[in-house]
Short mmCIF file of C-alpha atoms in Angstrom, two decimals:
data_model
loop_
_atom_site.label_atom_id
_atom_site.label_comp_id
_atom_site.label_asym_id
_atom_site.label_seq_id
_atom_site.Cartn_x
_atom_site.Cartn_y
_atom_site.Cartn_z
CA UNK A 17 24.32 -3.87 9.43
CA UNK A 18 25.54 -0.76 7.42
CA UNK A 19 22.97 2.40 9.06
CA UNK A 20 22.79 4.06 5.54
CA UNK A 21 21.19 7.30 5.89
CA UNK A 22 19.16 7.22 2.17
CA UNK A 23 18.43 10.82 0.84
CA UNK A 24 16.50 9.10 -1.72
CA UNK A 25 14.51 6.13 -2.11
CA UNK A 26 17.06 3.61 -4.47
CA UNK A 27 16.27 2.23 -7.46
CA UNK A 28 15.92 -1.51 -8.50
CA UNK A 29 14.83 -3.02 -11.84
CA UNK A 30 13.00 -6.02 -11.09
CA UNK A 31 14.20 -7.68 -14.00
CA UNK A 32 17.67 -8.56 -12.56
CA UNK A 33 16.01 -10.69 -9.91
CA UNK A 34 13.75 -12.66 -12.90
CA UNK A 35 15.99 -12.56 -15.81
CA UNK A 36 17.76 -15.61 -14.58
CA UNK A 37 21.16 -14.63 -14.38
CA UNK A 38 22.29 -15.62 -11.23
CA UNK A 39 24.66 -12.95 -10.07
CA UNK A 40 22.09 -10.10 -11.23
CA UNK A 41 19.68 -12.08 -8.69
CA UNK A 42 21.75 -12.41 -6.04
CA UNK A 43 22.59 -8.40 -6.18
CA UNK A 44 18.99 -7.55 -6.66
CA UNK A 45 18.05 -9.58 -3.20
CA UNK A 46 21.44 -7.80 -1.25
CA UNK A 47 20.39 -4.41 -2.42
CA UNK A 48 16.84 -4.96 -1.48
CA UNK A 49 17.76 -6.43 2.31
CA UNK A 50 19.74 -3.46 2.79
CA UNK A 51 16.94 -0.56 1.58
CA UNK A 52 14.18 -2.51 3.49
CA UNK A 53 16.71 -2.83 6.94
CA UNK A 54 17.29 0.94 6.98
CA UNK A 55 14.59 2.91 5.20
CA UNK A 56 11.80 0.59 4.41
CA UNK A 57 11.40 2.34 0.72
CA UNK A 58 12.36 0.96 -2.73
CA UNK A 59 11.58 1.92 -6.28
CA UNK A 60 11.00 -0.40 -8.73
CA UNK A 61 11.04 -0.52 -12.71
CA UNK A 62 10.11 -3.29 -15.19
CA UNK A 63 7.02 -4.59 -12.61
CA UNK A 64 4.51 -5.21 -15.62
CA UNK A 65 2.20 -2.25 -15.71
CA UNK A 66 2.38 -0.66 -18.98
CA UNK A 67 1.88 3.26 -19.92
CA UNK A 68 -1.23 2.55 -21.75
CA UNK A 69 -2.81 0.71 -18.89
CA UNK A 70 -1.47 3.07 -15.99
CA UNK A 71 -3.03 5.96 -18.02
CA UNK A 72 -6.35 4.20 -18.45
CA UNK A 73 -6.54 3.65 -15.34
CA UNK A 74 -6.02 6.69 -13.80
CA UNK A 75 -8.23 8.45 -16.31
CA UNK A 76 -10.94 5.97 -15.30
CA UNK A 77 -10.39 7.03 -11.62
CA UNK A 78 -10.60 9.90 -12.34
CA UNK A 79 -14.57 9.71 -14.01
CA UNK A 80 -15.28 7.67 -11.29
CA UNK A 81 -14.34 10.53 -8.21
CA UNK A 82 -15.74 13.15 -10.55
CA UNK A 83 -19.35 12.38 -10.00
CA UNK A 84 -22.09 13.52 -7.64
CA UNK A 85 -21.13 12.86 -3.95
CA UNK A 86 -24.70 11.09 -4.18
CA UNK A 87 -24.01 8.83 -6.78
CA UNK A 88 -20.42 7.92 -5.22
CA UNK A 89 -22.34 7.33 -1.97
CA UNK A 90 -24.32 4.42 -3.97
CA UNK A 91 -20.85 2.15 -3.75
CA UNK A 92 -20.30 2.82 0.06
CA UNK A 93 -21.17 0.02 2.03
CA UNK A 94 -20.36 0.69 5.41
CA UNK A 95 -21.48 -3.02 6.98
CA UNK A 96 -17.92 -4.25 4.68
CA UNK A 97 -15.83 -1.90 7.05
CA UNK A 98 -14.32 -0.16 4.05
CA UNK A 99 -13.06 -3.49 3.03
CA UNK A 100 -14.55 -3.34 -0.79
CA UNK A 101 -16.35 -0.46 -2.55
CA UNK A 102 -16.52 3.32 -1.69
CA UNK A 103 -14.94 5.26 1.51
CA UNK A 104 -15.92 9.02 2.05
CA UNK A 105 -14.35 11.69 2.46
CA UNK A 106 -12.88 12.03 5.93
CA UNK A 107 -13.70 8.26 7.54
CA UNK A 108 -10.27 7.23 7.21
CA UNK A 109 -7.85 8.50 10.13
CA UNK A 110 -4.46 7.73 10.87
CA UNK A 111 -3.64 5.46 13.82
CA UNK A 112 -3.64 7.63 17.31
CA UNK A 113 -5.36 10.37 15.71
CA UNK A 114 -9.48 11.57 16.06
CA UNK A 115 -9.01 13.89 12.84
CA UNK A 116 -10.15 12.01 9.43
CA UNK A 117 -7.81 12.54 6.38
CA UNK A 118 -8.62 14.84 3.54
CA UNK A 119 -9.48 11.85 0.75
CA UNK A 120 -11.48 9.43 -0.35
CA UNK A 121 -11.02 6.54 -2.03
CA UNK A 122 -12.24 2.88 -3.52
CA UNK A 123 -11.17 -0.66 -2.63
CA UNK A 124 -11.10 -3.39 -5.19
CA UNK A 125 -10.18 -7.37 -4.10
CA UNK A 126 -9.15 -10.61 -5.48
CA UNK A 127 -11.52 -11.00 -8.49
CA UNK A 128 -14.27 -13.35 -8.09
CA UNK A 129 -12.71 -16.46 -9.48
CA UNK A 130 -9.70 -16.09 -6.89
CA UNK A 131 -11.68 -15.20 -4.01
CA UNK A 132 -11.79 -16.83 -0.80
CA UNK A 133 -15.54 -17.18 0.47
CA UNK A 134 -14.42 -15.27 3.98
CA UNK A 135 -14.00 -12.18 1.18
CA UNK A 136 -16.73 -10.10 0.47
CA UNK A 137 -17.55 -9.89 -3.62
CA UNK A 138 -16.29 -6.67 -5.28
CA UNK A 139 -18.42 -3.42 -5.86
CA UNK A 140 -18.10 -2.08 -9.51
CA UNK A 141 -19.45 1.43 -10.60
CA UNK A 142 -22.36 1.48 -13.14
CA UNK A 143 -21.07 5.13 -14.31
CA UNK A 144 -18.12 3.70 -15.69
CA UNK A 145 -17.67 0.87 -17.43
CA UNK A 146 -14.08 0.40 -18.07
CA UNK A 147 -13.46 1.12 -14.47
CA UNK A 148 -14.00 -3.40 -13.59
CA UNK A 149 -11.43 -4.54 -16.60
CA UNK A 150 -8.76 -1.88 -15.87
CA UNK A 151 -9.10 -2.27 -12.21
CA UNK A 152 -8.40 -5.88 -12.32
CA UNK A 153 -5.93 -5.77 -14.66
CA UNK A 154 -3.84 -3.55 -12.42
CA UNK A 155 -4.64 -6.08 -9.38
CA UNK A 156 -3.15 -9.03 -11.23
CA UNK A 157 -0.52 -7.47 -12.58
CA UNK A 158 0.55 -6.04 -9.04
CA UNK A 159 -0.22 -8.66 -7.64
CA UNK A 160 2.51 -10.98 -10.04
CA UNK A 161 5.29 -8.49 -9.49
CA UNK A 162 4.30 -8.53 -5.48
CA UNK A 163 4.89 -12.23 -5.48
CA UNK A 164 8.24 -11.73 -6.90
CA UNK A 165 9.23 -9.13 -4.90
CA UNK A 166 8.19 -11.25 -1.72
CA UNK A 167 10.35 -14.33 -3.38
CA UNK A 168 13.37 -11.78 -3.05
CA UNK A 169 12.33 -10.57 0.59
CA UNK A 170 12.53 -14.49 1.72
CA UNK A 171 15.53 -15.56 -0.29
CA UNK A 172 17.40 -12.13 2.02
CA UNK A 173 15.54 -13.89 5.26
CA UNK A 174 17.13 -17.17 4.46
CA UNK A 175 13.19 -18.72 3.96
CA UNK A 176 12.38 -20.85 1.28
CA UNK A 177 12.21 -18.84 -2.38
CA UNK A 178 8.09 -19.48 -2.46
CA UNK A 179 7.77 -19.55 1.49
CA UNK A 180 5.22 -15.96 1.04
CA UNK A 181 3.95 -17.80 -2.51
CA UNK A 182 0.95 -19.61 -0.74
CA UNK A 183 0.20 -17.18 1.82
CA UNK A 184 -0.96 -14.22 -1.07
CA UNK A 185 -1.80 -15.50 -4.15
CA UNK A 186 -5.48 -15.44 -2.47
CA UNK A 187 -4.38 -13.37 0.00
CA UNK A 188 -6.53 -10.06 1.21
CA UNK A 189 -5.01 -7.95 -0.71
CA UNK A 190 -6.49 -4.40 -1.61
CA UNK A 191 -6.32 -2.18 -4.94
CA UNK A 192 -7.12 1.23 -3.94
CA UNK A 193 -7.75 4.30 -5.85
CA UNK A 194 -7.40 7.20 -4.04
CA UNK A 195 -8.38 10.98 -4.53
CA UNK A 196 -6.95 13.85 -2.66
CA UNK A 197 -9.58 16.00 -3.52
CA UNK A 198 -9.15 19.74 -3.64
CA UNK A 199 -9.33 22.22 -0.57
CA UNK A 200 -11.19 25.20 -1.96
CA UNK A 201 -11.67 26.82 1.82
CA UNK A 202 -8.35 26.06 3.26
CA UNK A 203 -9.17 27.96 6.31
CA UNK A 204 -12.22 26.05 6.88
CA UNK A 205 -10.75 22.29 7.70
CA UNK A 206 -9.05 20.97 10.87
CA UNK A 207 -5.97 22.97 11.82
CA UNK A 208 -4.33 19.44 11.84
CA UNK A 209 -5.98 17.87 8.55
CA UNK A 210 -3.62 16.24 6.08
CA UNK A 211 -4.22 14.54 3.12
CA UNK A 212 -3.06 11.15 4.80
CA UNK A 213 -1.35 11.54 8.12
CA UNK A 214 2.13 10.02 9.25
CA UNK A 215 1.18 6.01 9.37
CA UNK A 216 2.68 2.73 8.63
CA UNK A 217 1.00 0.43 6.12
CA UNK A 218 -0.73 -2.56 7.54
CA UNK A 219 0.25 -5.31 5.29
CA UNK A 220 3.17 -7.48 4.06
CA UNK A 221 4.00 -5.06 1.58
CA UNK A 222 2.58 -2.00 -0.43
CA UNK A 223 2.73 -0.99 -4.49
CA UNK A 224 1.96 2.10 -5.28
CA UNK A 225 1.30 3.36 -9.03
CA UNK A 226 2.85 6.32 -9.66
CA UNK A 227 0.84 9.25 -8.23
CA UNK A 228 -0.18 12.31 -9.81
CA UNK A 229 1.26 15.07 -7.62
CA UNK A 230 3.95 15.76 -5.07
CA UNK A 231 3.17 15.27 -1.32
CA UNK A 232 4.58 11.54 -0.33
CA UNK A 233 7.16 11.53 2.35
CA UNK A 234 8.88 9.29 4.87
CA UNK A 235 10.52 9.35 7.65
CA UNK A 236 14.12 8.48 7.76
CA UNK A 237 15.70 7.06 11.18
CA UNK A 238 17.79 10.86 11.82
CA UNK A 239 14.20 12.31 12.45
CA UNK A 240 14.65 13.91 8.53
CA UNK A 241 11.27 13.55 6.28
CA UNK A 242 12.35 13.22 2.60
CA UNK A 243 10.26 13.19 -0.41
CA UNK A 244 9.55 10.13 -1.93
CA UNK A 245 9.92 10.51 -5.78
CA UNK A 246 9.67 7.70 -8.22
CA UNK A 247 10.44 8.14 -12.50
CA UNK A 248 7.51 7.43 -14.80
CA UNK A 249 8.32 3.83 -15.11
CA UNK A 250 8.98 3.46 -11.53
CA UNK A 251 6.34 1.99 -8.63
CA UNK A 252 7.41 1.99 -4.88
CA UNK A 253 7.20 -0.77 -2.66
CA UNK A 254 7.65 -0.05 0.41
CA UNK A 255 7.24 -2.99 3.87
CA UNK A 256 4.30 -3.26 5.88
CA UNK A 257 3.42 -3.88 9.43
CA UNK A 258 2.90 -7.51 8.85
CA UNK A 259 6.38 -8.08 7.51
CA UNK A 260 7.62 -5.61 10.25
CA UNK A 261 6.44 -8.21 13.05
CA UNK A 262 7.19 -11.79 10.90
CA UNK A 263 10.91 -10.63 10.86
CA UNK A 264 10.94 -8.62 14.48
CA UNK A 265 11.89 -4.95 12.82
CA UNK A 266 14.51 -6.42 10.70
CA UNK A 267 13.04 -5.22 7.57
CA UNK A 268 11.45 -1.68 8.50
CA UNK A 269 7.64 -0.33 7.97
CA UNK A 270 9.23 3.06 7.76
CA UNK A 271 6.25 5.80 8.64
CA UNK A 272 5.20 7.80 5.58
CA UNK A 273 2.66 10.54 4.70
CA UNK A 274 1.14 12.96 2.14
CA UNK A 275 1.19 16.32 2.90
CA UNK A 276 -1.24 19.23 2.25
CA UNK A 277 -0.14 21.31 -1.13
CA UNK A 278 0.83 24.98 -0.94
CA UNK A 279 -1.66 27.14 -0.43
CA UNK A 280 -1.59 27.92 -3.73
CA UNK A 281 -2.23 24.77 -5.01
CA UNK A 282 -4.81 23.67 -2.48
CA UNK A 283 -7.84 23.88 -5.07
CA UNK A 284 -6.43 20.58 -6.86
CA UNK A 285 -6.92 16.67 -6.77
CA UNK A 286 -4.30 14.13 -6.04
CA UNK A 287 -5.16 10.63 -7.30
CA UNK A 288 -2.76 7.36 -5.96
CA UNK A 289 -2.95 3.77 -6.66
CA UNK A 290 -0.95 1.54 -4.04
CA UNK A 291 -1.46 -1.53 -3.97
CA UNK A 292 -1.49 -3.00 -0.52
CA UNK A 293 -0.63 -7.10 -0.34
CA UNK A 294 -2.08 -8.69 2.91
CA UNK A 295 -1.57 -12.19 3.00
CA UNK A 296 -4.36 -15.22 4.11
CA UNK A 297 -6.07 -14.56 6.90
CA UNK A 298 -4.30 -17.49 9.15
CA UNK A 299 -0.87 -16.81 7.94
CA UNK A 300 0.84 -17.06 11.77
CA UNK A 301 2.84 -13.30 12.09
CA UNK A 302 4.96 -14.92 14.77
CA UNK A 303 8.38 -13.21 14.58
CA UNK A 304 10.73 -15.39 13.08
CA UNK A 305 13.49 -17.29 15.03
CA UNK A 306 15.85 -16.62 12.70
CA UNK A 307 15.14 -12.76 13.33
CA UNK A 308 15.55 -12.62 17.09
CA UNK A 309 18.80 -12.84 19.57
CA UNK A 310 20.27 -11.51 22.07
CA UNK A 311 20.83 -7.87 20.37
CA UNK A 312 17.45 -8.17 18.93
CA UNK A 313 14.86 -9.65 21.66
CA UNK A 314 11.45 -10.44 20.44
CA UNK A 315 9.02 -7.13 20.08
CA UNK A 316 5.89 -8.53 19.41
CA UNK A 317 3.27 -9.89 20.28
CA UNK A 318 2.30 -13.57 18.39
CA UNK A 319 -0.35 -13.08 16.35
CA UNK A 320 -2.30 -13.91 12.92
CA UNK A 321 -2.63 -11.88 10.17
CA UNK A 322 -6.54 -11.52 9.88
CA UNK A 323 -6.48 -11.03 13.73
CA UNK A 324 -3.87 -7.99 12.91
CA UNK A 325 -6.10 -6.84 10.18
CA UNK A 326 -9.08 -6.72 12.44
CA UNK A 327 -7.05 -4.87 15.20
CA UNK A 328 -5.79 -2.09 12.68
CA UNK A 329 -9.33 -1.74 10.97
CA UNK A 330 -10.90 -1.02 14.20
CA UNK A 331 -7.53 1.90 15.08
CA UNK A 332 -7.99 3.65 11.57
CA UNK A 333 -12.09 3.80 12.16
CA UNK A 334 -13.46 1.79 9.41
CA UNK A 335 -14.37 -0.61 11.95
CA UNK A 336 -16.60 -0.39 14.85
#
């Protein structure tokens, strides 16, 4: 394997794996086996999402984190273990650590008429309308260019084009909206609050929206944390934990954060959309054979993906 040290996340176009031109394919799935074995990070253009909707979106985010704490508090539902809904401010921590992160945020699933009946039904916010259509727009359409990117992650494993193609199209997956909101007494929070502390995703893989401010970083193998930038027509997808154990650290969950703002610029929101796709519940996480030998021994642990889930849920504290 070629140990590339990335000073920036590369950049793919997603249309030269589905155009169907066969060499364009074929480069798209080398180039993406080789980001995902050494930095975990890719950015991706032509995934679907248009300006207008991405803008729509956000602005309806936006309304929505805007109101009264009290009225936000409405669309918490604490029994769903931040599964769908709204999550306060602070209940979210990073794995290992007892300090909650500085943002809340809103989790949207498979719509209704996709749903599994294990899934609990989604939450929508009186206050704004628009917020149900847009949101679910953005699912599906993440959702489609998720599938393909996981058709591109199994033809680099040597699996079956569709082997992921079952396991998520009514798979847990999680819209969520996030807002960092603003730090007006800097000197009153945790000395060791962040906005999201250094973590690894827990799904298969992740799609994040572009965000609206600086902050994301991850950590490269040296040690180094470099920023994670993406153009306007660019989303990241970066490899989860799930996808981490199925292939035995082949293909990396590389650890990422968002740090605080300058000081300066503490008194302002951050709003994110990633996209996090978790497959079925039973999808079997054992590591694949294919993925282990003598210079790579098995790492993990066999184990199911809702089990994993369940595990992580109750390590992050929005399960008791």
């Amino acid at each position: 394997m070629n140990n590339t040290l990335y000073s920036e996340v590369p950049s793919l176009d997603l249309a030269d794996f589905t155009s169907g031109d066969a060499a364009a394919k074929s480069k798209f799935v080398n180039d993406l086996g080789h980001a995902y074995q050494n930095i975990g990070f890719v950015a991706i253009k032509n995934h679907g999402l248009s300006d207008e909707l991405t803008e729509q979106l956000y602005a309806s985010v936006q309304k929505f984190f805007m109101l009264p704490d009290e009225v936000k508090l409405r669309y918490e539902k604490k029994e769903l273990a931040g599964q769908r809904g709204y999550i306060s401010k602070g209940r979210e921590k990073a794995k290992g650590r007892n300090t909650g992160d500085l943002k809340e945020f809103y989790h949207v699933g498979q719509p209704t008429q996709n749903k599994l009946d294990e899934y609990p039904e989604n939450i929508w916010p009186e206050e704004v309308p628009e917020f149900e259509a847009l949101t679910l727009q953005a699912f599906n359409t993440l959702q489609e260019a998720g599938v393909q990117m996981l058709r591109a992650i199994a033809l680099h494993l040597g699996l079956d084009e569709m082997y992921f193609d079952d396991k998520v199209r009514q798979g847990n997956s999680i819209l969520r909206q996030i807002h960092y909101f603003p730090i007006e007494n800097p000197d009153e929070i945790p000395a060791d609050a962040v906005r999201a502390a250094e973590h690894g995703d827990i799904n298969l893989i992740t799609l994040l929206m572009g965000a609206s401010a600086d902050g994301l970083q991850v950590l490269r193998r040296d040690g180094t944390w470099i920023p994670i930038t993406a153009l306007p027509d660019q989303i990241v997808v970066n490899v989860g934990d799930m996808l981490d154990r199925l292939t035995n650290h082949k293909l990396k969950s590389t650890i990422h954060r968002v740090v605080n703002p300058p000081r300066e610029k503490m008194g302002t929101s951050r709003f994110s959309i990633p996209f996090f796709m978790h497959p079925i519940s039973s999808m079997d996480l054992t590591s694949l054979e294919s993925c282990i030998d003598a210079d790579h021994p098995k790492q993990y642990e066999d184990v199911t993906a809702g089990e994993f889930l369940d595990e992580r849920l109750r390590e992050i504290g929005l399960k008791s």
